[in-house]
Tab-separated table of C-alpha atoms and ligand atoms in Angstrom:
chain	number	residue	atom	x	y	z
A	1	MET	CA	4.458	21.782	3.502
A	2	ASP	CA	5.226	20.587	-0.035
A	3	TYR	CA	4.227	17.009	0.731
A	4	LEU	CA	0.651	18.103	1.428
A	5	LYS	CA	0.414	19.663	-2.025
A	6	LYS	CA	-0.702	18.032	-5.249
A	7	MET	CA	2.383	17.070	-7.218
A	8	LEU	CA	1.489	16.357	-10.833
A	9	ARG	CA	0.242	18.589	-13.613
A	10	ASP	CA	-3.558	18.751	-13.850
A	11	ASP	CA	-3.796	16.624	-17.018
A	12	ALA	CA	-1.409	13.882	-15.862
A	13	LEU	CA	-4.041	11.121	-15.948
A	14	ILE	CA	-6.358	12.446	-18.609
A	15	GLU	CA	-7.843	9.654	-20.784
A	16	LYS	CA	-6.847	6.991	-18.231
A	17	THR	CA	-9.360	4.586	-16.736
A	18	ILE	CA	-8.332	3.198	-13.369
A	19	VAL	CA	-9.777	0.428	-11.186
A	20	VAL	CA	-9.075	0.813	-7.467
A	21	THR	CA	-9.932	-2.201	-5.312
A	22	GLY	CA	-10.887	-1.176	-1.801
A	23	GLY	CA	-11.455	2.316	-3.200
A	24	GLY	CA	-14.376	3.185	-0.928
A	25	SER	CA	-12.298	3.964	2.159
A	26	GLY	CA	-8.923	4.947	3.571
A	27	LEU	CA	-5.932	5.106	1.270
A	28	GLY	CA	-7.870	3.728	-1.713
A	29	LYS	CA	-10.292	6.631	-1.429
A	30	ALA	CA	-7.460	9.179	-1.119
A	31	MET	CA	-5.728	7.809	-4.227
A	32	THR	CA	-9.036	7.704	-6.129
A	33	LYS	CA	-9.723	11.338	-5.321
A	34	TYR	CA	-6.346	12.478	-6.622
A	35	PHE	CA	-6.622	10.320	-9.766
A	36	MET	CA	-9.975	11.996	-10.488
A	37	GLU	CA	-8.471	15.440	-9.912
A	38	LEU	CA	-5.840	14.549	-12.528
A	39	GLY	CA	-8.491	13.685	-15.101
A	40	ALA	CA	-8.832	9.903	-14.749
A	41	LYS	CA	-12.122	8.024	-14.770
A	42	VAL	CA	-12.058	5.707	-11.760
A	43	ALA	CA	-14.012	2.582	-10.821
A	44	ILE	CA	-13.960	1.765	-7.113
A	45	THR	CA	-14.778	-1.727	-5.892
A	46	SER	CA	-15.248	-3.516	-2.573
A	47	ARG	CA	-17.852	-5.609	-0.741
A	48	ASN	CA	-19.807	-2.688	0.715
A	49	LEU	CA	-21.848	-1.158	-2.130
A	50	GLU	CA	-23.502	1.503	0.037
A	51	ARG	CA	-20.132	2.879	1.130
A	52	LEU	CA	-18.853	2.770	-2.470
A	53	LYS	CA	-21.869	4.744	-3.679
A	54	GLU	CA	-21.410	7.364	-0.956
A	55	THR	CA	-17.709	7.703	-1.752
A	56	ALA	CA	-18.330	7.958	-5.511
A	57	LYS	CA	-20.946	10.670	-4.990
A	58	GLU	CA	-18.749	12.615	-2.577
A	59	LEU	CA	-15.692	12.466	-4.856
A	60	GLU	CA	-17.639	13.379	-7.992
A	61	LEU	CA	-18.976	16.462	-6.188
A	62	GLU	CA	-15.533	17.412	-4.880
A	63	THR	CA	-13.562	16.845	-8.092
A	64	GLY	CA	-16.078	17.180	-10.933
A	65	GLY	CA	-14.745	13.833	-12.190
A	66	THR	CA	-16.331	10.445	-12.870
A	67	CYS	CA	-16.376	7.577	-10.384
A	68	LEU	CA	-18.145	4.238	-10.887
A	69	PRO	CA	-18.959	2.157	-7.792
A	70	VAL	CA	-18.981	-1.612	-8.455
A	71	GLN	CA	-19.569	-4.233	-5.787
A	72	CYS	CA	-17.018	-7.048	-5.881
A	73	ASP	CA	-15.493	-9.424	-3.359
A	74	VAL	CA	-12.002	-9.929	-4.763
A	75	ARG	CA	-11.833	-13.408	-3.212
A	76	HIS	CA	-14.177	-14.717	-5.910
A	77	PHE	CA	-12.868	-14.852	-9.475
A	78	GLU	CA	-16.313	-14.792	-11.094
A	79	GLN	CA	-17.151	-11.564	-9.180
A	80	VAL	CA	-13.876	-10.042	-10.339
A	81	GLU	CA	-14.632	-10.944	-13.968
A	82	ALA	CA	-18.123	-9.450	-13.627
A	83	MET	CA	-16.643	-6.285	-12.099
A	84	ARG	CA	-14.104	-6.005	-14.947
A	85	ASP	CA	-16.866	-6.419	-17.538
A	86	ALA	CA	-19.028	-3.788	-15.821
A	87	VAL	CA	-16.160	-1.284	-15.862
A	88	ILE	CA	-15.324	-1.978	-19.517
A	89	ASN	CA	-19.006	-1.729	-20.372
A	90	LYS	CA	-19.143	1.735	-18.803
A	91	PHE	CA	-15.750	3.180	-19.801
A	92	GLY	CA	-14.769	1.093	-22.867
A	93	LYS	CA	-11.357	0.099	-21.499
A	94	VAL	CA	-9.211	-0.117	-18.384
A	95	ASP	CA	-5.631	1.198	-18.301
A	96	VAL	CA	-4.616	0.746	-14.687
A	97	LEU	CA	-5.374	-1.816	-11.989
A	98	LEU	CA	-4.602	-0.712	-8.437
A	99	ASN	CA	-4.674	-3.703	-6.075
A	100	ASN	CA	-5.299	-1.933	-2.781
A	101	ALA	CA	-7.998	-4.069	-1.064
A	102	ALA	CA	-6.762	-5.809	2.068
A	103	GLY	CA	-7.790	-7.515	5.268
A	104	ASN	CA	-5.706	-7.591	8.422
A	105	PHE	CA	-5.869	-7.734	12.226
A	106	ILE	CA	-3.328	-8.231	14.987
A	107	SER	CA	-3.301	-11.597	16.727
A	108	PRO	CA	-0.820	-14.054	18.195
A	109	THR	CA	-0.564	-16.666	15.446
A	110	GLU	CA	-1.394	-19.556	17.790
A	111	ARG	CA	-4.811	-17.963	18.393
A	112	LEU	CA	-5.726	-18.023	14.695
A	113	SER	CA	-8.056	-20.651	13.273
A	114	ALA	CA	-7.205	-22.048	9.857
A	115	ASN	CA	-10.069	-19.972	8.490
A	116	ALA	CA	-8.805	-16.759	10.119
A	117	PHE	CA	-5.448	-17.265	8.381
A	118	ASP	CA	-7.201	-18.086	5.093
A	119	VAL	CA	-9.426	-15.018	5.135
A	120	ILE	CA	-6.412	-12.678	5.028
A	121	ILE	CA	-4.528	-14.731	2.416
A	122	ASP	CA	-7.711	-14.882	0.333
A	123	ILE	CA	-8.331	-11.118	0.341
A	124	VAL	CA	-4.730	-9.983	-0.077
A	125	LEU	CA	-2.913	-12.613	-2.131
A	126	LYS	CA	-5.740	-14.447	-3.865
A	127	GLY	CA	-7.650	-11.182	-4.418
A	128	THR	CA	-4.612	-9.581	-6.053
A	129	LYS	CA	-4.088	-12.720	-8.136
A	130	ASN	CA	-7.769	-12.771	-9.196
A	131	CYS	CA	-7.729	-9.140	-10.323
A	132	THR	CA	-4.336	-9.413	-11.994
A	133	LEU	CA	-5.365	-12.488	-13.998
A	134	ALA	CA	-8.781	-11.101	-14.933
A	135	PHE	CA	-7.437	-7.779	-16.213
A	136	GLY	CA	-4.050	-9.018	-17.468
A	137	LYS	CA	-5.427	-11.861	-19.575
A	138	ASP	CA	-8.074	-9.559	-21.036
A	139	TRP	CA	-5.388	-7.040	-22.054
A	140	ILE	CA	-3.344	-9.849	-23.620
A	141	ASP	CA	-6.367	-11.284	-25.491
A	142	LYS	CA	-7.293	-7.858	-26.866
A	143	LYS	CA	-3.635	-6.978	-27.627
A	144	GLU	CA	-4.053	-3.753	-25.633
A	145	THR	CA	-0.756	-2.252	-24.456
A	146	ASN	CA	0.474	0.627	-22.240
A	147	LYS	CA	-1.202	-0.881	-19.158
A	148	CYS	CA	-0.054	-0.864	-15.589
A	149	VAL	CA	-0.693	-2.677	-12.329
A	150	LEU	CA	0.160	-1.061	-9.012
A	151	ASN	CA	0.081	-3.220	-5.867
A	152	ILE	CA	-0.054	-1.864	-2.321
A	153	VAL	CA	2.121	-3.977	-0.026
A	154	THR	CA	3.857	-2.917	3.170
A	155	THR	CA	7.407	-2.953	4.526
A	156	TYR	CA	6.960	-6.234	6.379
A	157	ALA	CA	6.500	-7.908	2.989
A	158	TRP	CA	10.284	-8.410	3.123
A	159	THR	CA	11.078	-8.194	6.846
A	160	GLY	CA	8.125	-10.300	8.008
A	161	SER	CA	6.366	-9.342	11.243
A	162	GLY	CA	4.986	-11.172	14.236
A	163	TYR	CA	1.303	-10.731	15.135
A	164	VAL	CA	0.265	-10.058	11.520
A	165	VAL	CA	1.670	-13.260	10.034
A	166	PRO	CA	-1.099	-13.977	7.476
A	167	SER	CA	-0.805	-10.404	6.192
A	168	ALA	CA	3.001	-10.609	6.067
A	169	ALA	CA	2.870	-13.894	4.139
A	170	ALA	CA	0.247	-12.568	1.735
A	171	LYS	CA	1.999	-9.232	1.091
A	172	ALA	CA	5.287	-11.096	0.489
A	173	GLY	CA	3.452	-13.135	-2.144
A	174	VAL	CA	2.072	-9.983	-3.749
A	175	LEU	CA	5.560	-8.481	-3.890
A	176	ALA	CA	6.917	-11.645	-5.540
A	177	MET	CA	4.059	-11.549	-8.058
A	178	THR	CA	4.820	-7.865	-8.790
A	179	ARG	CA	8.459	-8.544	-9.572
A	180	SER	CA	7.758	-11.762	-11.496
A	181	LEU	CA	5.122	-10.313	-13.812
A	182	ALA	CA	7.107	-7.097	-14.306
A	183	VAL	CA	9.494	-9.263	-16.282
A	184	GLU	CA	7.171	-11.897	-17.750
A	185	TRP	CA	4.387	-9.591	-18.975
A	186	ALA	CA	6.509	-6.606	-20.061
A	187	LYS	CA	6.373	-8.119	-23.547
A	188	TYR	CA	2.600	-7.517	-23.545
A	189	GLY	CA	3.061	-3.832	-22.734
A	190	MET	CA	2.329	-4.027	-19.000
A	191	ARG	CA	4.281	-2.522	-16.101
A	192	PHE	CA	4.048	-3.849	-12.541
A	193	ASN	CA	5.125	-1.827	-9.505
A	194	ALA	CA	4.370	-1.740	-5.788
A	195	ILE	CA	4.218	0.807	-3.007
A	196	ALA	CA	5.177	-0.174	0.538
A	197	PRO	CA	3.632	2.358	2.908
A	198	GLY	CA	4.649	2.712	6.539
A	199	PRO	CA	2.037	3.994	9.009
A	200	PHE	CA	-0.680	6.111	7.357
A	201	PRO	CA	-3.611	6.529	9.772
A	202	THR	CA	-6.905	5.178	8.397
A	203	LYS	CA	-9.949	3.962	10.287
A	204	GLY	CA	-9.766	0.507	8.680
A	205	ALA	CA	-6.155	-0.117	9.678
A	206	TRP	CA	-6.134	1.649	13.058
A	207	ASP	CA	-9.308	-0.122	14.313
A	208	ARG	CA	-7.714	-3.515	13.587
A	209	LEU	CA	-4.031	-2.873	14.283
A	210	LEU	CA	-4.282	-0.429	17.201
A	211	PRO	CA	-7.673	-1.185	18.780
A	212	GLY	CA	-8.858	0.588	21.957
A	213	ASP	CA	-6.176	2.477	23.849
A	214	LEU	CA	-3.331	0.810	21.892
A	215	LYS	CA	-3.591	3.933	19.723
A	216	ASP	CA	-2.394	6.011	22.682
A	217	LYS	CA	0.067	3.437	24.056
A	218	PHE	CA	1.890	2.965	20.728
A	219	ASP	CA	2.534	6.335	19.168
A	220	MET	CA	3.375	5.228	15.621
A	221	ALA	CA	5.075	8.559	14.900
A	222	LYS	CA	7.745	7.755	17.514
A	223	LYS	CA	8.834	4.680	15.536
A	224	VAL	CA	9.596	6.797	12.487
A	225	PRO	CA	12.958	8.599	12.156
A	226	LEU	CA	11.125	11.584	10.627
A	227	LYS	CA	8.862	11.588	13.724
A	228	ARG	CA	5.557	11.686	11.919
A	229	VAL	CA	3.051	9.377	10.265
A	230	GLY	CA	2.253	9.578	6.565
A	231	GLU	CA	-0.165	12.023	4.952
A	232	HIS	CA	-2.643	10.585	2.462
A	233	GLN	CA	-1.772	13.168	-0.199
A	234	GLU	CA	1.899	12.179	-0.282
A	235	LEU	CA	0.917	8.553	-0.912
A	236	ALA	CA	-1.560	9.698	-3.569
A	237	ASN	CA	1.213	11.764	-5.213
A	238	LEU	CA	3.446	8.685	-5.452
A	239	ALA	CA	0.644	6.429	-6.716
A	240	ALA	CA	-0.407	8.957	-9.358
A	241	TYR	CA	3.172	9.203	-10.601
A	242	LEU	CA	3.544	5.416	-10.770
A	243	VAL	CA	0.349	4.912	-12.784
A	244	SER	CA	1.056	7.877	-15.070
A	245	GLY	CA	3.058	7.915	-18.281
A	246	PHE	CA	5.772	9.908	-16.464
A	247	SER	CA	7.012	6.676	-14.840
A	248	ALA	CA	7.032	4.695	-18.103
A	249	TYR	CA	10.527	3.260	-17.460
A	250	ILE	CA	9.836	2.174	-13.864
A	251	ASN	CA	8.950	-1.521	-13.850
A	252	GLY	CA	9.303	-4.174	-11.135
A	253	GLU	CA	10.038	-1.625	-8.433
A	254	VAL	CA	8.735	-1.430	-4.882
A	255	ILE	CA	8.865	2.078	-3.470
A	256	THR	CA	8.907	2.458	0.288
A	257	ILE	CA	7.176	5.495	1.763
A	258	ASP	CA	7.639	5.203	5.514
A	259	GLY	CA	9.873	8.029	6.759
A	260	GLY	CA	12.684	5.479	7.296
A	261	GLU	CA	10.657	3.358	9.728
A	262	TRP	CA	11.639	-0.160	8.685
A	263	LEU	CA	15.333	0.656	8.383
A	264	LYS	CA	15.272	2.078	11.895
A	265	GLY	CA	14.154	-1.325	13.154
A	266	ALA	CA	16.759	-3.105	11.021
A	267	GLY	CA	19.959	-1.144	11.753
A	268	GLU	CA	22.033	-2.897	14.455
A	269	PHE	CA	22.835	0.249	16.460
A	270	ASN	CA	19.866	2.485	15.724
A	271	LEU	CA	18.645	2.048	19.311
A	272	LEU	CA	21.557	4.231	20.405
A	273	GLU	CA	19.319	7.154	19.504
A	274	ASP	CA	18.004	6.922	23.086
A	275	ILE	CA	21.409	7.738	24.580
A	276	PRO	CA	21.486	11.313	25.927
A	277	GLU	CA	24.141	13.783	24.766
A	278	GLU	CA	25.956	13.869	28.180
A	279	MET	CA	26.361	10.107	28.103
A	280	TRP	CA	27.989	10.365	24.672
A	281	ASP	CA	30.751	12.495	26.299
A	282	GLN	CA	31.447	9.684	28.789
A	283	LEU	CA	31.242	6.972	26.134
A	284	GLU	CA	33.621	8.844	23.856
A	285	MET	CA	36.114	9.238	26.698
A	286	MET	CA	35.883	5.525	27.493
A	287	ILE	CA	36.436	4.534	23.849
A	288	ARG	CA	39.346	6.961	23.390
A	289	ALA	CA	40.909	5.866	26.688
A	290	LYS	CA	40.765	2.227	25.555
A	291	LYS	CA	42.575	3.166	22.352
A	292	LYS	CA	45.345	4.882	24.346
A	293	THR	CA	45.748	1.794	26.603
A	294	ASN	CA	45.906	-0.477	23.552
A	295	ASN	CA	48.522	1.774	21.906
A	296	ALA	CA	50.592	1.761	25.104
A	297	LEU	CA	50.546	-2.060	25.174
A	298	THR	CA	51.740	-2.495	21.566
B	301	HXC	C1	-8.649	-13.853	15.793
B	301	HXC	C2	-10.250	-13.414	14.162
B	301	HXC	C3	-10.254	-12.048	14.497
B	301	HXC	C4	-9.377	-11.622	15.573
B	301	HXC	C5	-11.652	-12.338	12.882
B	301	HXC	N1	-11.138	-13.546	13.161
B	301	HXC	N2	-11.115	-11.400	13.683
B	301	HXC	N3	-9.459	-14.315	14.789
B	301	HXC	N4	-8.601	-12.564	16.172
B	301	HXC	N5	-9.303	-10.345	15.944
B	301	HXC	C6	-11.467	-14.815	12.533
B	301	HXC	C7	-12.944	-15.174	12.645
B	301	HXC	O1	-13.233	-15.793	13.890
B	301	HXC	C8	-13.099	-16.142	11.475
B	301	HXC	O2	-12.541	-17.403	11.772
B	301	HXC	C9	-12.184	-15.541	10.422
B	301	HXC	O3	-11.244	-14.721	11.123
B	301	HXC	C10	-12.936	-14.662	9.424
B	301	HXC	O4	-13.641	-13.670	10.143
B	301	HXC	P1	-14.960	-12.974	9.582
B	301	HXC	O5	-15.290	-11.859	10.512
B	301	HXC	O6	-15.985	-14.001	9.307
B	301	HXC	O7	-14.419	-12.454	8.159
B	301	HXC	P2	-14.911	-11.290	7.246
B	301	HXC	O8	-16.283	-10.805	7.633
B	301	HXC	O9	-14.674	-11.746	5.844
B	301	HXC	O10	-13.900	-10.077	7.588
B	301	HXC	C11	-12.575	-10.103	7.164
B	301	HXC	C12	-11.655	-9.452	8.206
B	301	HXC	C13	-12.152	-8.028	8.588
B	301	HXC	C14	-10.241	-9.416	7.587
B	301	HXC	C15	-11.630	-10.327	9.448
B	301	HXC	O11	-11.256	-7.439	9.523
B	301	HXC	C16	-12.287	-7.127	7.397
B	301	HXC	O12	-13.338	-7.088	6.761
B	301	HXC	N6	-11.217	-6.361	7.028
B	301	HXC	C17	-11.198	-5.496	5.841
B	301	HXC	C18	-10.489	-4.175	6.067
B	301	HXC	C19	-9.148	-4.268	6.749
B	301	HXC	O13	-8.778	-5.275	7.353
B	301	HXC	N7	-8.409	-3.135	6.681
B	301	HXC	C20	-7.111	-3.022	7.306
B	301	HXC	C21	-6.017	-3.173	6.313
B	301	HXC	S1	-4.639	-2.541	7.098
B	301	HXC	P3	-13.471	-18.673	12.203
B	301	HXC	O14	-12.521	-19.800	12.322
B	301	HXC	O15	-14.105	-18.278	13.508
B	301	HXC	O16	-14.480	-18.851	11.104
B	301	HXC	C22	-3.252	-3.187	6.523
B	301	HXC	C23	-2.046	-2.424	7.028
B	301	HXC	C24	-0.761	-3.137	6.936
B	301	HXC	O17	-3.233	-4.136	5.802
B	301	HXC	C25	0.448	-2.411	7.484
B	301	HXC	C26	0.296	-1.372	8.545
B	301	HXC	C27	1.565	-0.627	8.908
B	302	NAP	P1	-9.038	0.156	4.677
B	302	NAP	O1	-9.677	1.498	4.604
B	302	NAP	O2	-9.604	-0.838	5.629
B	302	NAP	O3	-8.969	-0.430	3.212
B	302	NAP	C1	-9.135	-1.773	2.892
B	302	NAP	C2	-10.161	-1.854	1.802
B	302	NAP	O4	-10.212	-3.188	1.287
B	302	NAP	C3	-11.569	-1.492	2.254
B	302	NAP	O5	-12.098	-0.509	1.399
B	302	NAP	C4	-12.352	-2.792	2.124
B	302	NAP	O6	-13.701	-2.541	1.719
B	302	NAP	C5	-11.572	-3.507	1.036
B	302	NAP	N1	-11.745	-4.947	1.102
B	302	NAP	C6	-11.519	-5.760	2.167
B	302	NAP	N2	-11.840	-7.031	1.859
B	302	NAP	C7	-12.243	-7.012	0.564
B	302	NAP	C8	-12.700	-8.012	-0.316
B	302	NAP	N3	-12.795	-9.303	0.049
B	302	NAP	N4	-13.050	-7.652	-1.585
B	302	NAP	C9	-12.955	-6.373	-1.969
B	302	NAP	N5	-12.545	-5.370	-1.179
B	302	NAP	C10	-12.194	-5.701	0.085
B	302	NAP	O7	-7.485	0.296	5.090
B	302	NAP	P2	-6.281	1.156	4.456
B	302	NAP	O8	-5.385	1.508	5.571
B	302	NAP	O9	-6.813	2.226	3.579
B	302	NAP	O10	-5.524	0.066	3.565
B	302	NAP	C11	-5.384	0.199	2.162
B	302	NAP	C12	-4.155	-0.561	1.698
B	302	NAP	O11	-2.982	0.011	2.258
B	302	NAP	C13	-4.127	-2.028	2.084
B	302	NAP	O12	-3.551	-2.789	1.045
B	302	NAP	C14	-3.195	-2.044	3.269
B	302	NAP	O13	-2.588	-3.300	3.475
B	302	NAP	C15	-2.195	-1.006	2.831
B	302	NAP	N6	-1.389	-0.428	3.887
B	302	NAP	C16	-1.950	0.436	4.784
B	302	NAP	C17	-1.152	1.008	5.746
B	302	NAP	C18	-1.687	2.009	6.732
B	302	NAP	O14	-0.940	2.435	7.603
B	302	NAP	N7	-2.938	2.411	6.633
B	302	NAP	C19	0.212	0.668	5.815
B	302	NAP	C20	0.723	-0.227	4.897
B	302	NAP	C21	-0.075	-0.764	3.922
B	302	NAP	P3	-14.943	-3.463	2.142
B	302	NAP	O15	-14.810	-3.755	3.585
B	302	NAP	O16	-16.117	-2.625	1.747
B	302	NAP	O17	-14.858	-4.704	1.283
């Protein structure tokens, strides 16, 4: 399958330094690995330093590249500034910020405490804001150009979704920030884009969104017109393209990678997919017969 293959030329990210928040696990780890394979130096950050160290070691062995683990809770601006300084201290500069860290869990909204709502907004929206300000203002101060910020949102950033309301509100805010700064900070030589993934199995997401036997009850692949969930490499291919110089004219865009999932939910008559072929024969006859009756009456 082509989508399982690595898409870009081997030197596509050579000389680039990339910071991936939430890079120790799941999709952040998959994107980090591919960036390293393409020649980038990558700093991965999250709260769990042990996991970051293990990931960095594993990826350095697998790719022969360089990965710097830095502990940082993106909810706290001073930790983000310290993380930025540590990365610049090690690599000399940062070219790309990938805001990938997130928190989420399913819950009826009326069961959420104010703090439970806040914790998601703080990680996703405030964390993205903290990193964007810390890196963006530093680039502006130093007059460094050719920089890029890539934000990971999701398709319910624009549709909204019940049972993940704090996440939906926060991701909508991140999408608005992406589009706003794509215009405002282009003059400083920065591009801002977003990726909206559909279902890509990861332990972090599946444990919180499909706990217990929900995994078996809700087959996510069935919700997708292409009848499969996403593969990490195809997301990594897209992310690598968007942070590379090959996408230099793409700015302010959100690219959906979901096999058509959200549109399936949105289209008025898409549920008709469940109608069996034999029933379509009857339905067609009924519709055509109605037309004949109408013609006869006029
Ligand atoms: C109701 C809950 C809850 C639950 C926690 N809380 N879990 N409320 N139902 N299931 C409440 C707690 O009681 C507390 O409120 C508040 O939330 C904070 O909880 P803590 O456990 O103290 O927070 P913390 O240790 O900071 O953990 C943050 C977390 C956790 C978000 C709750 O899940 C986490 O660390 N997540 C990081 C990774 C992650 O979520 N990955 C999935 C991303 S998937 P009180 O009032 O009691 O203090 C994703 C996919 C989107 O985004 C699209 C998919 C298609
Ligand atoms: P994941 O493995 O749980 O990734 C989330 C990461 O965020 C973890 O590495 C976590 O590390 C980090 N993180 C959480 N709170 C943090 C904080 N306060 N400070 C710093 N880092 C923090 O889940 P994933 O599925 O790979 O998700 C990655 C991204 O994809 C998220 O933005 C998610 O919304 C998005 N997404 C995923 C899917 C999917 O189907 N998987 C679909 C759409 C969008 P620590 O716990 O160590 O801090």
